[in-house]
Coordinates of C-alpha atoms and ligand atoms in Angstrom, one line a residue:
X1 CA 12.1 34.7 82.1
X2 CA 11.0 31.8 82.6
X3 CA 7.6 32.5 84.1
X4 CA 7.0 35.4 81.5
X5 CA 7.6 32.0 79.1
X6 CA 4.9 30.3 81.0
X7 CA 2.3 33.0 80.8
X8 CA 3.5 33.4 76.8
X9 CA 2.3 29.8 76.7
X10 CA -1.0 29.5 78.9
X11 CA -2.1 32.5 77.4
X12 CA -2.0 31.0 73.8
X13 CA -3.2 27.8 74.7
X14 CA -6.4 30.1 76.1
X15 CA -6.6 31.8 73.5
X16 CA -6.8 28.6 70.9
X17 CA -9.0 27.3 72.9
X18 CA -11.3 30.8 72.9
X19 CA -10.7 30.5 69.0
X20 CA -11.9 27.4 68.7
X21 CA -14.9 27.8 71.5
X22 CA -15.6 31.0 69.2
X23 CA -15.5 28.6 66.1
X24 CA -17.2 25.7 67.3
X25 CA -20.3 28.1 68.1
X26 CA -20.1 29.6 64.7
X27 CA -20.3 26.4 63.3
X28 CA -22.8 25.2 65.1
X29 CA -24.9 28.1 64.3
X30 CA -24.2 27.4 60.7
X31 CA -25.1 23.9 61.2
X32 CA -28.5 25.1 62.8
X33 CA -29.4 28.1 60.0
X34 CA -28.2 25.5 57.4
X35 CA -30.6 22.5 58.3
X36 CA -33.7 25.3 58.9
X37 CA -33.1 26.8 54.9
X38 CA -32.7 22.6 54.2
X39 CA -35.9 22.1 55.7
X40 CA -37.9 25.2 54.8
X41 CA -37.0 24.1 51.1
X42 CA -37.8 20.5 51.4
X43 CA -41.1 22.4 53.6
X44 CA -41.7 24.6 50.4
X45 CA -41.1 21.6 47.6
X46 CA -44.2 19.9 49.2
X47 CA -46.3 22.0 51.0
X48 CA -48.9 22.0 48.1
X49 CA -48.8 18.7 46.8
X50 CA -51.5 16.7 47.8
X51 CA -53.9 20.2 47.0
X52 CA -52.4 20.2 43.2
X53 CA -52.7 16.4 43.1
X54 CA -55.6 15.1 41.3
X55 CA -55.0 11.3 43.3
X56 CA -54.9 12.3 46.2
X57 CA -57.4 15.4 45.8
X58 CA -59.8 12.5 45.1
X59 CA -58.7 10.2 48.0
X60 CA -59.5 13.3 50.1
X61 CA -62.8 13.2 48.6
X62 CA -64.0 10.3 49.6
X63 CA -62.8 11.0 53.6
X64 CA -64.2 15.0 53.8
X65 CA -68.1 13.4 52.2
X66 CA -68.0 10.3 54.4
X67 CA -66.9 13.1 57.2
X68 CA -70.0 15.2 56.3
X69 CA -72.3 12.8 55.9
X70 CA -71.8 11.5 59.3
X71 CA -72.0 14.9 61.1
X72 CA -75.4 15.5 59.5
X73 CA -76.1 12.3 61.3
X74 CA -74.9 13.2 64.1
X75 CA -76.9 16.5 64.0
X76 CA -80.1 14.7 63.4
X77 CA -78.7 12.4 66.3
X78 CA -78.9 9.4 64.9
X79 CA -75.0 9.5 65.5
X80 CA -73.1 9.8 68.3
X81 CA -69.6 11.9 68.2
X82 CA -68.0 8.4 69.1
X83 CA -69.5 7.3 65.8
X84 CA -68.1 10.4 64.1
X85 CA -65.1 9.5 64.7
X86 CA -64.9 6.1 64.9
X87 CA -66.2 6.8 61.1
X88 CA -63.5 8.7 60.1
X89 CA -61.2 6.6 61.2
X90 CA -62.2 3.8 59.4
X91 CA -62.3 5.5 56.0
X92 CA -59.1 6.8 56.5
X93 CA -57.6 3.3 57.5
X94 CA -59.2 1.8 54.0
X95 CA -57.6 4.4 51.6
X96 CA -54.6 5.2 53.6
X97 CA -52.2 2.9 51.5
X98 CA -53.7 4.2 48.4
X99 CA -53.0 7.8 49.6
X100 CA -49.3 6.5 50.9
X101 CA -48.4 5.2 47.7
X102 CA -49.8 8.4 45.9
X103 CA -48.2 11.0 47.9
X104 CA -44.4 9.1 47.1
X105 CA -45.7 9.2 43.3
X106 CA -45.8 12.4 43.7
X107 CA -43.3 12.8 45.0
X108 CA -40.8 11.5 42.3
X109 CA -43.2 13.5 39.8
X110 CA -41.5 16.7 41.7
X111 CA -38.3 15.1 41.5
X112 CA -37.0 15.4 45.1
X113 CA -33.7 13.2 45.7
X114 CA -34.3 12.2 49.4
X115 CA -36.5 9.9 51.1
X116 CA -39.5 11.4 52.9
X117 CA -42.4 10.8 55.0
X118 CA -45.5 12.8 55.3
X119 CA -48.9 12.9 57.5
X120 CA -51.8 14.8 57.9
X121 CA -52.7 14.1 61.7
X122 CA -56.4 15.6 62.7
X123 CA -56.1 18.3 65.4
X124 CA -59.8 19.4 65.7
X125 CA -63.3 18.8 64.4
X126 CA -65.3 21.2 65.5
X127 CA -69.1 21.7 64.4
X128 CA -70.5 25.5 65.0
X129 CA -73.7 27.3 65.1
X130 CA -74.7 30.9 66.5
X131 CA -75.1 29.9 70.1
X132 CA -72.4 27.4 70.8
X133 CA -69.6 25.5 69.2
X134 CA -69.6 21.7 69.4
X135 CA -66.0 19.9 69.6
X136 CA -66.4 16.5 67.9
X137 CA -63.0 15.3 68.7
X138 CA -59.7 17.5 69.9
X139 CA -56.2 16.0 69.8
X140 CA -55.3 16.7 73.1
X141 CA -58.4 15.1 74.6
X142 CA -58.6 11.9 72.8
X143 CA -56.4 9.0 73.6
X144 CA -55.6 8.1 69.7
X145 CA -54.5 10.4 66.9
X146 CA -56.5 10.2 63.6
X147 CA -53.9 10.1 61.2
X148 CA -53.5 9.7 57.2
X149 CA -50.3 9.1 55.4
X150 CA -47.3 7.3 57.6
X151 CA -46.6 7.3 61.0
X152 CA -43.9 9.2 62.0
X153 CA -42.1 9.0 65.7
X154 CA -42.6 12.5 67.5
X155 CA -38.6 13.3 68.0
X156 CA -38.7 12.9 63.8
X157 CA -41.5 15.2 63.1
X158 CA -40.7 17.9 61.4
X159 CA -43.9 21.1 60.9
X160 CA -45.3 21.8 57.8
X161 CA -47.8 23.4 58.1
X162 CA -51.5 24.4 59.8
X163 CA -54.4 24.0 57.9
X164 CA -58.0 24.7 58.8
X165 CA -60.9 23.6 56.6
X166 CA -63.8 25.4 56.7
X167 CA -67.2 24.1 55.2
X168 CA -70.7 24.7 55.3
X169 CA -72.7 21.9 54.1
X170 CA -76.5 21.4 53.6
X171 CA -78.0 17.9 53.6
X172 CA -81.7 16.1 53.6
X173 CA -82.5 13.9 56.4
X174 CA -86.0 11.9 56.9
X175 CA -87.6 13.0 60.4
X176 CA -90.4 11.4 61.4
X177 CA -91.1 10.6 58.0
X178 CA -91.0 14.7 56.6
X179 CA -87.7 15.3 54.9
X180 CA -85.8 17.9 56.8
X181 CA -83.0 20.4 55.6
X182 CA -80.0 20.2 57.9
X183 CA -77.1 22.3 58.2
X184 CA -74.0 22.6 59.3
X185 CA -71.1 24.6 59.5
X186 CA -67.2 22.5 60.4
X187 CA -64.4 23.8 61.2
X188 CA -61.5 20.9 60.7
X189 CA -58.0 21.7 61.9
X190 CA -55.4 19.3 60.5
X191 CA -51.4 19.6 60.8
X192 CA -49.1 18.5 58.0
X193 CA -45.6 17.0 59.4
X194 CA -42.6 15.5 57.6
X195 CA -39.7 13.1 58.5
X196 CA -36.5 13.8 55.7
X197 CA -34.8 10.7 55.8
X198 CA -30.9 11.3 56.4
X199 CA -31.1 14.9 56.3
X200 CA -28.2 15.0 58.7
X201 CA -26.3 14.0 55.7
X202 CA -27.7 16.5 53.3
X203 CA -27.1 19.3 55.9
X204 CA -23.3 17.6 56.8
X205 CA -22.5 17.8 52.7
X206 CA -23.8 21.1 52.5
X207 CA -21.2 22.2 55.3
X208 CA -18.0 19.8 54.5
X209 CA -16.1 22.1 52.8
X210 CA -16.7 25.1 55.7
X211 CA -15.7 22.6 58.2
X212 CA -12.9 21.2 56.1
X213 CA -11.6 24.9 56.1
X214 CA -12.0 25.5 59.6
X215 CA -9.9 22.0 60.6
X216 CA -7.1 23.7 58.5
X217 CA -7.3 26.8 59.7
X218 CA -7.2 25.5 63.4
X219 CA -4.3 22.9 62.7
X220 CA -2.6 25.8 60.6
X221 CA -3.0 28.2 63.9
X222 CA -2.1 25.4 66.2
X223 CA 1.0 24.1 64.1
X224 CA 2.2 28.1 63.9
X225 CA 1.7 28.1 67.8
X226 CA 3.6 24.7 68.5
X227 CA 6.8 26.4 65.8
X228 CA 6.7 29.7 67.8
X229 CA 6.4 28.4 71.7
X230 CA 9.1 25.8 70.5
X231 CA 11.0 28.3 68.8
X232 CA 10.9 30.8 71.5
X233 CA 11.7 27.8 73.9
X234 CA 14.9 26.8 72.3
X235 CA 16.2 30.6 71.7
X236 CA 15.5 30.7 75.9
X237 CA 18.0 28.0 76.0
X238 CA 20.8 29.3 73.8
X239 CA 20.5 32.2 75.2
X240 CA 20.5 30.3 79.3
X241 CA 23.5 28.4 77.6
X242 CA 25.4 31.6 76.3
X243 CA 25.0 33.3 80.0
X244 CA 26.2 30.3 81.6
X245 CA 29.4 29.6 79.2
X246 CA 30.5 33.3 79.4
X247 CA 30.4 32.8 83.2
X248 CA 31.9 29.6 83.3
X249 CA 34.9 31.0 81.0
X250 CA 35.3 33.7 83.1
X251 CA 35.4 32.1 86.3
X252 CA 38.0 29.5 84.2
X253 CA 40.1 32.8 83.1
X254 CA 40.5 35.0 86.4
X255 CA 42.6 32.4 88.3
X256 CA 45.3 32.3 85.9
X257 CA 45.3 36.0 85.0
X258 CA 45.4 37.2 88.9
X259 CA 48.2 35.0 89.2
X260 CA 49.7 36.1 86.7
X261 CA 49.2 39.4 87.4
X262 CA 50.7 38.7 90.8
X263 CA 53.4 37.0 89.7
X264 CA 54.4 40.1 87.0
X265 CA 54.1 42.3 90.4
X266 CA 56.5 40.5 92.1
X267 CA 59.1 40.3 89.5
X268 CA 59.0 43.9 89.5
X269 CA 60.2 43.5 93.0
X270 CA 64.1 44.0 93.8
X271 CA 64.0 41.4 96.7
X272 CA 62.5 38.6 94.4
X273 CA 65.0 39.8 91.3
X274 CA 68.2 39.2 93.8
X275 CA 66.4 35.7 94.9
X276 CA 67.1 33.7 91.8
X277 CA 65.5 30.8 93.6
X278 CA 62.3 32.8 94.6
X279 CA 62.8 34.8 90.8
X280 CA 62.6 30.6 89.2
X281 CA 59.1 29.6 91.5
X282 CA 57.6 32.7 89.8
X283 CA 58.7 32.5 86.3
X284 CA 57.7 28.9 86.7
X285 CA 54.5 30.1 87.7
X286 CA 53.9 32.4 84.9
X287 CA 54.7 29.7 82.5
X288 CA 52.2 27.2 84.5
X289 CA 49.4 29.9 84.7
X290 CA 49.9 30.5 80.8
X291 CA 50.0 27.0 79.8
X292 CA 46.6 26.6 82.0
X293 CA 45.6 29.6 79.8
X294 CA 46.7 28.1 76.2
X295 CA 44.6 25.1 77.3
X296 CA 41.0 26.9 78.5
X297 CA 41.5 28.5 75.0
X298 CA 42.5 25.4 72.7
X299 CA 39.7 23.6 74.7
X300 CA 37.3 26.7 73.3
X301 CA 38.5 26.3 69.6
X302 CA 38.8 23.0 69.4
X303 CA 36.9 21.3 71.4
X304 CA 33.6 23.7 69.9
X305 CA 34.3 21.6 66.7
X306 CA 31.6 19.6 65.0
X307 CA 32.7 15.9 64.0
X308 CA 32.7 16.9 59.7
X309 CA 35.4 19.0 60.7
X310 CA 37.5 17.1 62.5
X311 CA 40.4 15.8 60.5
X312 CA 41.4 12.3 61.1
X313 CA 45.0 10.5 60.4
X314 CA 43.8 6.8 61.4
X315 CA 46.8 4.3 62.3
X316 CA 46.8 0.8 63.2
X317 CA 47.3 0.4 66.8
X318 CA 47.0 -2.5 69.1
X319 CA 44.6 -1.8 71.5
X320 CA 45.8 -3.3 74.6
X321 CA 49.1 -1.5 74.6
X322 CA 47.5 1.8 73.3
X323 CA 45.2 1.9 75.9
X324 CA 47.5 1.0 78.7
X325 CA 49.5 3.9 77.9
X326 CA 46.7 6.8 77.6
X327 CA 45.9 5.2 81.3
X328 CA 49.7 5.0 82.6
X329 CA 49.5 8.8 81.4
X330 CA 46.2 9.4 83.0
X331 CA 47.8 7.5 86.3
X332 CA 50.5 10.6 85.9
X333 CA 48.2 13.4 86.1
X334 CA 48.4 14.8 89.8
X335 CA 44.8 15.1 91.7
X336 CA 43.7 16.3 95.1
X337 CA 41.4 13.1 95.3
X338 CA 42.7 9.7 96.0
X339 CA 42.4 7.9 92.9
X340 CA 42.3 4.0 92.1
X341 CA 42.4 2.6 88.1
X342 CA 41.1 -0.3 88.0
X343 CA 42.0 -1.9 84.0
X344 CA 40.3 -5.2 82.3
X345 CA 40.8 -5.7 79.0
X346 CA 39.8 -8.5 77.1
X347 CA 41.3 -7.6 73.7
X348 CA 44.9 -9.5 73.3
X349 CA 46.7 -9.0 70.2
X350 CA 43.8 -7.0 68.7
X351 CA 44.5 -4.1 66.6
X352 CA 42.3 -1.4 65.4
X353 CA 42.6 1.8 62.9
X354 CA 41.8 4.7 64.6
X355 CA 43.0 8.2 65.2
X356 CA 45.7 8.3 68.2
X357 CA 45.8 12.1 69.2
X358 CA 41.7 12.4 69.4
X359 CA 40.8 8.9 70.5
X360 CA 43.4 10.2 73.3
X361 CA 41.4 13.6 73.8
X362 CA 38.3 11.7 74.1
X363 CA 38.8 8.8 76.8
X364 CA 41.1 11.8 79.1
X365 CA 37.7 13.7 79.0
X366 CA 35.6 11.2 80.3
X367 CA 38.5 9.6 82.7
X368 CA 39.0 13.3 83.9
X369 CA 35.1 13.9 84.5
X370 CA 35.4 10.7 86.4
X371 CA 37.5 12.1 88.8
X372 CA 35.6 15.8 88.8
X373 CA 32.3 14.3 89.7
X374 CA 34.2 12.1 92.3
X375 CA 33.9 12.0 96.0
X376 CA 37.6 12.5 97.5
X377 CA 38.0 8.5 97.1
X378 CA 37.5 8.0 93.2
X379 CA 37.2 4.4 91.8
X380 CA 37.3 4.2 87.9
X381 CA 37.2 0.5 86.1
X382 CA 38.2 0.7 82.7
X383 CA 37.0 -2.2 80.6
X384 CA 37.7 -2.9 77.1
X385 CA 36.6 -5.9 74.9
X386 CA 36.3 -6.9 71.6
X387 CA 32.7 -7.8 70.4
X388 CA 33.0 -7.4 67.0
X389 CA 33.0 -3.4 67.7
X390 CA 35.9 -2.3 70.9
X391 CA 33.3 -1.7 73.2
X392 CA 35.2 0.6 76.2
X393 CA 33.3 0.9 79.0
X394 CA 34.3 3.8 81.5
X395 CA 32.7 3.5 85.1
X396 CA 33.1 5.8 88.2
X397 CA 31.1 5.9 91.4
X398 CA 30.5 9.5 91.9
X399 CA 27.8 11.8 92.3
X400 CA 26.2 9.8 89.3
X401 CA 23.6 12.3 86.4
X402 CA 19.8 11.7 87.0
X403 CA 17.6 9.8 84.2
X404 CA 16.6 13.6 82.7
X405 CA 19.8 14.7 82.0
X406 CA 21.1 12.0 80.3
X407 CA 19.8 13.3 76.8
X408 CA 21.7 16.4 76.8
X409 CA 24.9 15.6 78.0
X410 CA 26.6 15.2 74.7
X411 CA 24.8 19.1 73.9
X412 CA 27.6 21.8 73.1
X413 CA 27.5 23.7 76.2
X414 CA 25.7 21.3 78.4
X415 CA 26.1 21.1 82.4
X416 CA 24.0 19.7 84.5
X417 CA 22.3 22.2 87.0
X418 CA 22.4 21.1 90.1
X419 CA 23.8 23.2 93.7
X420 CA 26.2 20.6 94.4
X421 CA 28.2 21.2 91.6
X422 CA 28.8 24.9 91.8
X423 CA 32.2 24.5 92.5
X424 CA 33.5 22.3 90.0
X425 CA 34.4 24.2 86.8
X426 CA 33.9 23.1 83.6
X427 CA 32.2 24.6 80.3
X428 CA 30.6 21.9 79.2
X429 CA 32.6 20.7 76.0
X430 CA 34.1 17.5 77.3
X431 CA 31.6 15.3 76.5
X432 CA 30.4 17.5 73.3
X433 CA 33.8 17.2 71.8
X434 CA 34.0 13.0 73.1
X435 CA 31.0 12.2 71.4
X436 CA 32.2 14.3 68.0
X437 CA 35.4 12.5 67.9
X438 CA 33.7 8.9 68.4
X439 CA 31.2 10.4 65.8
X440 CA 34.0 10.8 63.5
X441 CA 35.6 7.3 63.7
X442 CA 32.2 6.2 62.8
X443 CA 31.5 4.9 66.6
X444 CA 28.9 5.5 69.2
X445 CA 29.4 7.3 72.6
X446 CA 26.5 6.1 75.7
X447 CA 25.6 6.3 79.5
X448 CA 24.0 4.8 81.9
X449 CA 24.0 6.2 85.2
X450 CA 22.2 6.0 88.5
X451 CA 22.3 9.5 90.6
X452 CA 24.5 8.8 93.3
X453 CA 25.1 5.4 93.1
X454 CA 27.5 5.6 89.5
X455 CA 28.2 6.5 85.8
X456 CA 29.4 4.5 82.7
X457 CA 30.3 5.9 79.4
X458 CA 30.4 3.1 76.7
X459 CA 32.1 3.9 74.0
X460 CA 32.0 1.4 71.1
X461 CA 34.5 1.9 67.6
X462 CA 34.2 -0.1 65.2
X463 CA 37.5 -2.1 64.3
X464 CA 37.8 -1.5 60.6
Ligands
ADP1 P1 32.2 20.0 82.0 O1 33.3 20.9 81.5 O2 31.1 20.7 82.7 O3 32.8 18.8 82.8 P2 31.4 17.9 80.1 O4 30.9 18.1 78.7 O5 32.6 17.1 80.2 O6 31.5 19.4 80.7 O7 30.3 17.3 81.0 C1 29.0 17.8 80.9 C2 28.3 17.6 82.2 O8 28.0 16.2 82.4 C3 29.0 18.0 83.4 O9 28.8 19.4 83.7 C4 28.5 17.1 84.5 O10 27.4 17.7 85.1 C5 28.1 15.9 83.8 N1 29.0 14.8 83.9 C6 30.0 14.4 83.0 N2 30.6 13.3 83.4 C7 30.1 13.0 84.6 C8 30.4 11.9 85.6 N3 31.3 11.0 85.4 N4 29.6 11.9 86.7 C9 28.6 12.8 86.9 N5 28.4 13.8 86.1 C10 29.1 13.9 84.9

């Protein structure tokens, strides 16, 4: 039972965790689809806005005719491709804060609520005829990027799009002093990137609630687990508890009924009936077996009862002598072990209210343990002082109860498991039924005990 628990449980922790692998990738493929719609809107807000802006239309002016001017230099060679770009670079520099400050004008003008940062970086420039095409400058060849608008770090960069402009353009140049009609035809292949500032943020807002949710359904699932393998662990126990009581009480019950039993068979016999001495030993023996009976079934009733439901009648009784005679009455009970009382009290004269008969019932439980979980030589000191509270202190040194059992002891049914102790019987009410009486008189019942070595049961009453 047991392991079929264990499996019960390993499988659901697996298959949490599954869920939650399973739910963890969903969300992350949430997260993913979410920030690419976030950034193909942001992409589609201001894809077009430097075409549809007359500012910056202008700005790009002044760069493309500076560009074409120099090429037709450069086809007339009175310009070197160096020049060309070296050119274009230094226009762009001069009206790069003016097209900055324009495209975030803009920007605002299209109302969008988060910071960003745009560039149009220069991929190629070529120039092309019908023999050959001429590459002024390519991106991957050249050590620095010609770049208008900000500057963005690569991990930031975010696509926008491709653009290729495609011009043909026809200019006048003075050779050898005849003016001569040049053409040209460019191709210039520029990307657009942005950088949204904190879109992390906007893509985390978007998806709180959906991860809000899936926190409470995982705690929800997890909580249900944790009621249901706790659940199904405590039913385990009452039912272990219920097994081992109905063997215990049977094992308590067959000695006294064979006995009895044998001692009704032998009545029946004419020898024994003429032997009235041998006729007395068995009667006597019936009456012992059924007393032993009364007592395994009064222990049952009563001793099963919770502390609310235990009537007291409290009396005034001085300690000292009330305690010496539960012990001089203990001292009476006959054992197989050799056993030595030791008493100290340190409460003279003191007097306390409490209920005789169960106070009784409860220090003869723990007194008779002390002699059950005894080796054959049993030493019990019984101490009693006043400190504030009676504080009774009950130690024997027997076979002692290890560190993890000490919690359940006072359980209704509770035994400790352990080989050794197979043979001593017991259904585990004793210390159940101490603690409820203590409970009742408003006291507190402890132990402290070292496996092997000894045991001490405190109990502490209060005196008023
Ligand atoms: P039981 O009828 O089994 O004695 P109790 O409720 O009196 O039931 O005790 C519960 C368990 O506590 C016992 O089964 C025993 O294992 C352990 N126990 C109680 N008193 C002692 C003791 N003095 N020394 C060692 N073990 C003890």
């Amino acid at each position: 039972m047991n392991k079929k628990i264990n499996i019960l449980i390993s499988a659901s922790i697996l298959g949490l965790l599954a869920l939650s692998l399973i739910q963890g990738y969903l969300i992350n493929n949430t997260y993913k689809l979410k920030k690419e719609a976030f950034i193909n809107d942001t992409r589609r807000s201001i894809s077009r806005i430097d075409d549809f802006s007359p500012t910056l239309d202008s700005l790009s002016n002044i760069w493309q005719e500076d560009l074409l001017t120099t090429l037709t230099d450069y086809k007339v060679k009175t310009a070197t491709k160096t020049d060309v770009i070296n050119n274009l670079q230094r226009v762009i520099d001069s009206i790069n804060e003016l097209f900055k400050q324009g495209y975030q004008k803009e920007l605002l003008k299209n109302n969008i609520p988060y910071g960003i940062k745009y560039h149009k970086s220069v991929k190629h420039i070529i120039l092309m005829d019908s023999i050959s095409n001429d590459t002024i400058y390519d991106y991957k060849k050249m050590p620095k990027a010609i770049i208008l608008g900000d500057s963005i770090p690569v991990k930031n960069e975010l696509y926008i799009s491709n653009t290729l402009w495609e011009t043909d353009h026809l200019d006048t140049r003075e050779i050898d002093g005849k003016a001569v009609n040049t053409s040209l035809y460019l191709m210039f292949h520029t990307e657009d990137v942005m950088d949204i500032d904190g879109w992390k943020t906007e893509v985390f807002k978007q998806m709180i609630g959906l991860l809000m949710l899936s926190l409470l359904i995982f705690c929800f699932v997890f909580g249900l687990l944790y009621y249901s393998i706790k659940n199904l662990i405590t039913q385990k126990k009452i039912a272990d508890i219920k097994t081992d009581f109905v063997n215990n009480i049977t094992h308590e019950l067959k000695t006294p009924l064979t006995t009895l039993s044998l001692a009704s068979e032998m009545l029946k016999n004419p020898l024994v009936k003429k032997d009235s001495q041998h006729f007395d030993a068995t009667i006597n023996t019936i009456e012992r077996q059924n007393k032993r009976l009364q007592k395994l079934i009064d222990q049952v009733l009563s001793n099963s009862l919770g502390y609310k439901e235990i009537k007291l009648i409290k009396k005034p009784v001085e300690i000292e002598a009330y305690l010496n005679t539960v012990l001089d009455d203990f001292s009476l009970i006959p054992y197989t072990k050799n056993v030595t009382l030791n008493r100290v009290f340190l409460a003279k004269n003191k007097v306390i209210k409490i209920d005789k008969f169960y106070i009784t019932t409860a220090l003869l439980n723990i007194l008779e343990n002390a002699v059950k979980y005894s080796n054959d030589n049993c030493v019990i000191t019984f101490n009693a002082e006043i400190d504030s509270d009676l504080k009774i202190s009950i130690t024997d040194h027997g076979i002692g109860i290890s560190e993890e059992n000490h919690k359940h002891l006072f359980d209704k049914f509770y035994r400790v498991e352990d080989k050794a102790l197979h043979n001593v019987k017991g259904l585990g009410l004793g210390l159940y039924y101490s603690n409820q009486i203590v409970k009742a008189h408003h006291g507190t019942i402890t132990v402290k005990s070292e496996k092997d070595i000894k045991t001490t049961f405190v109990i502490t009453l209060p005196i008023n």
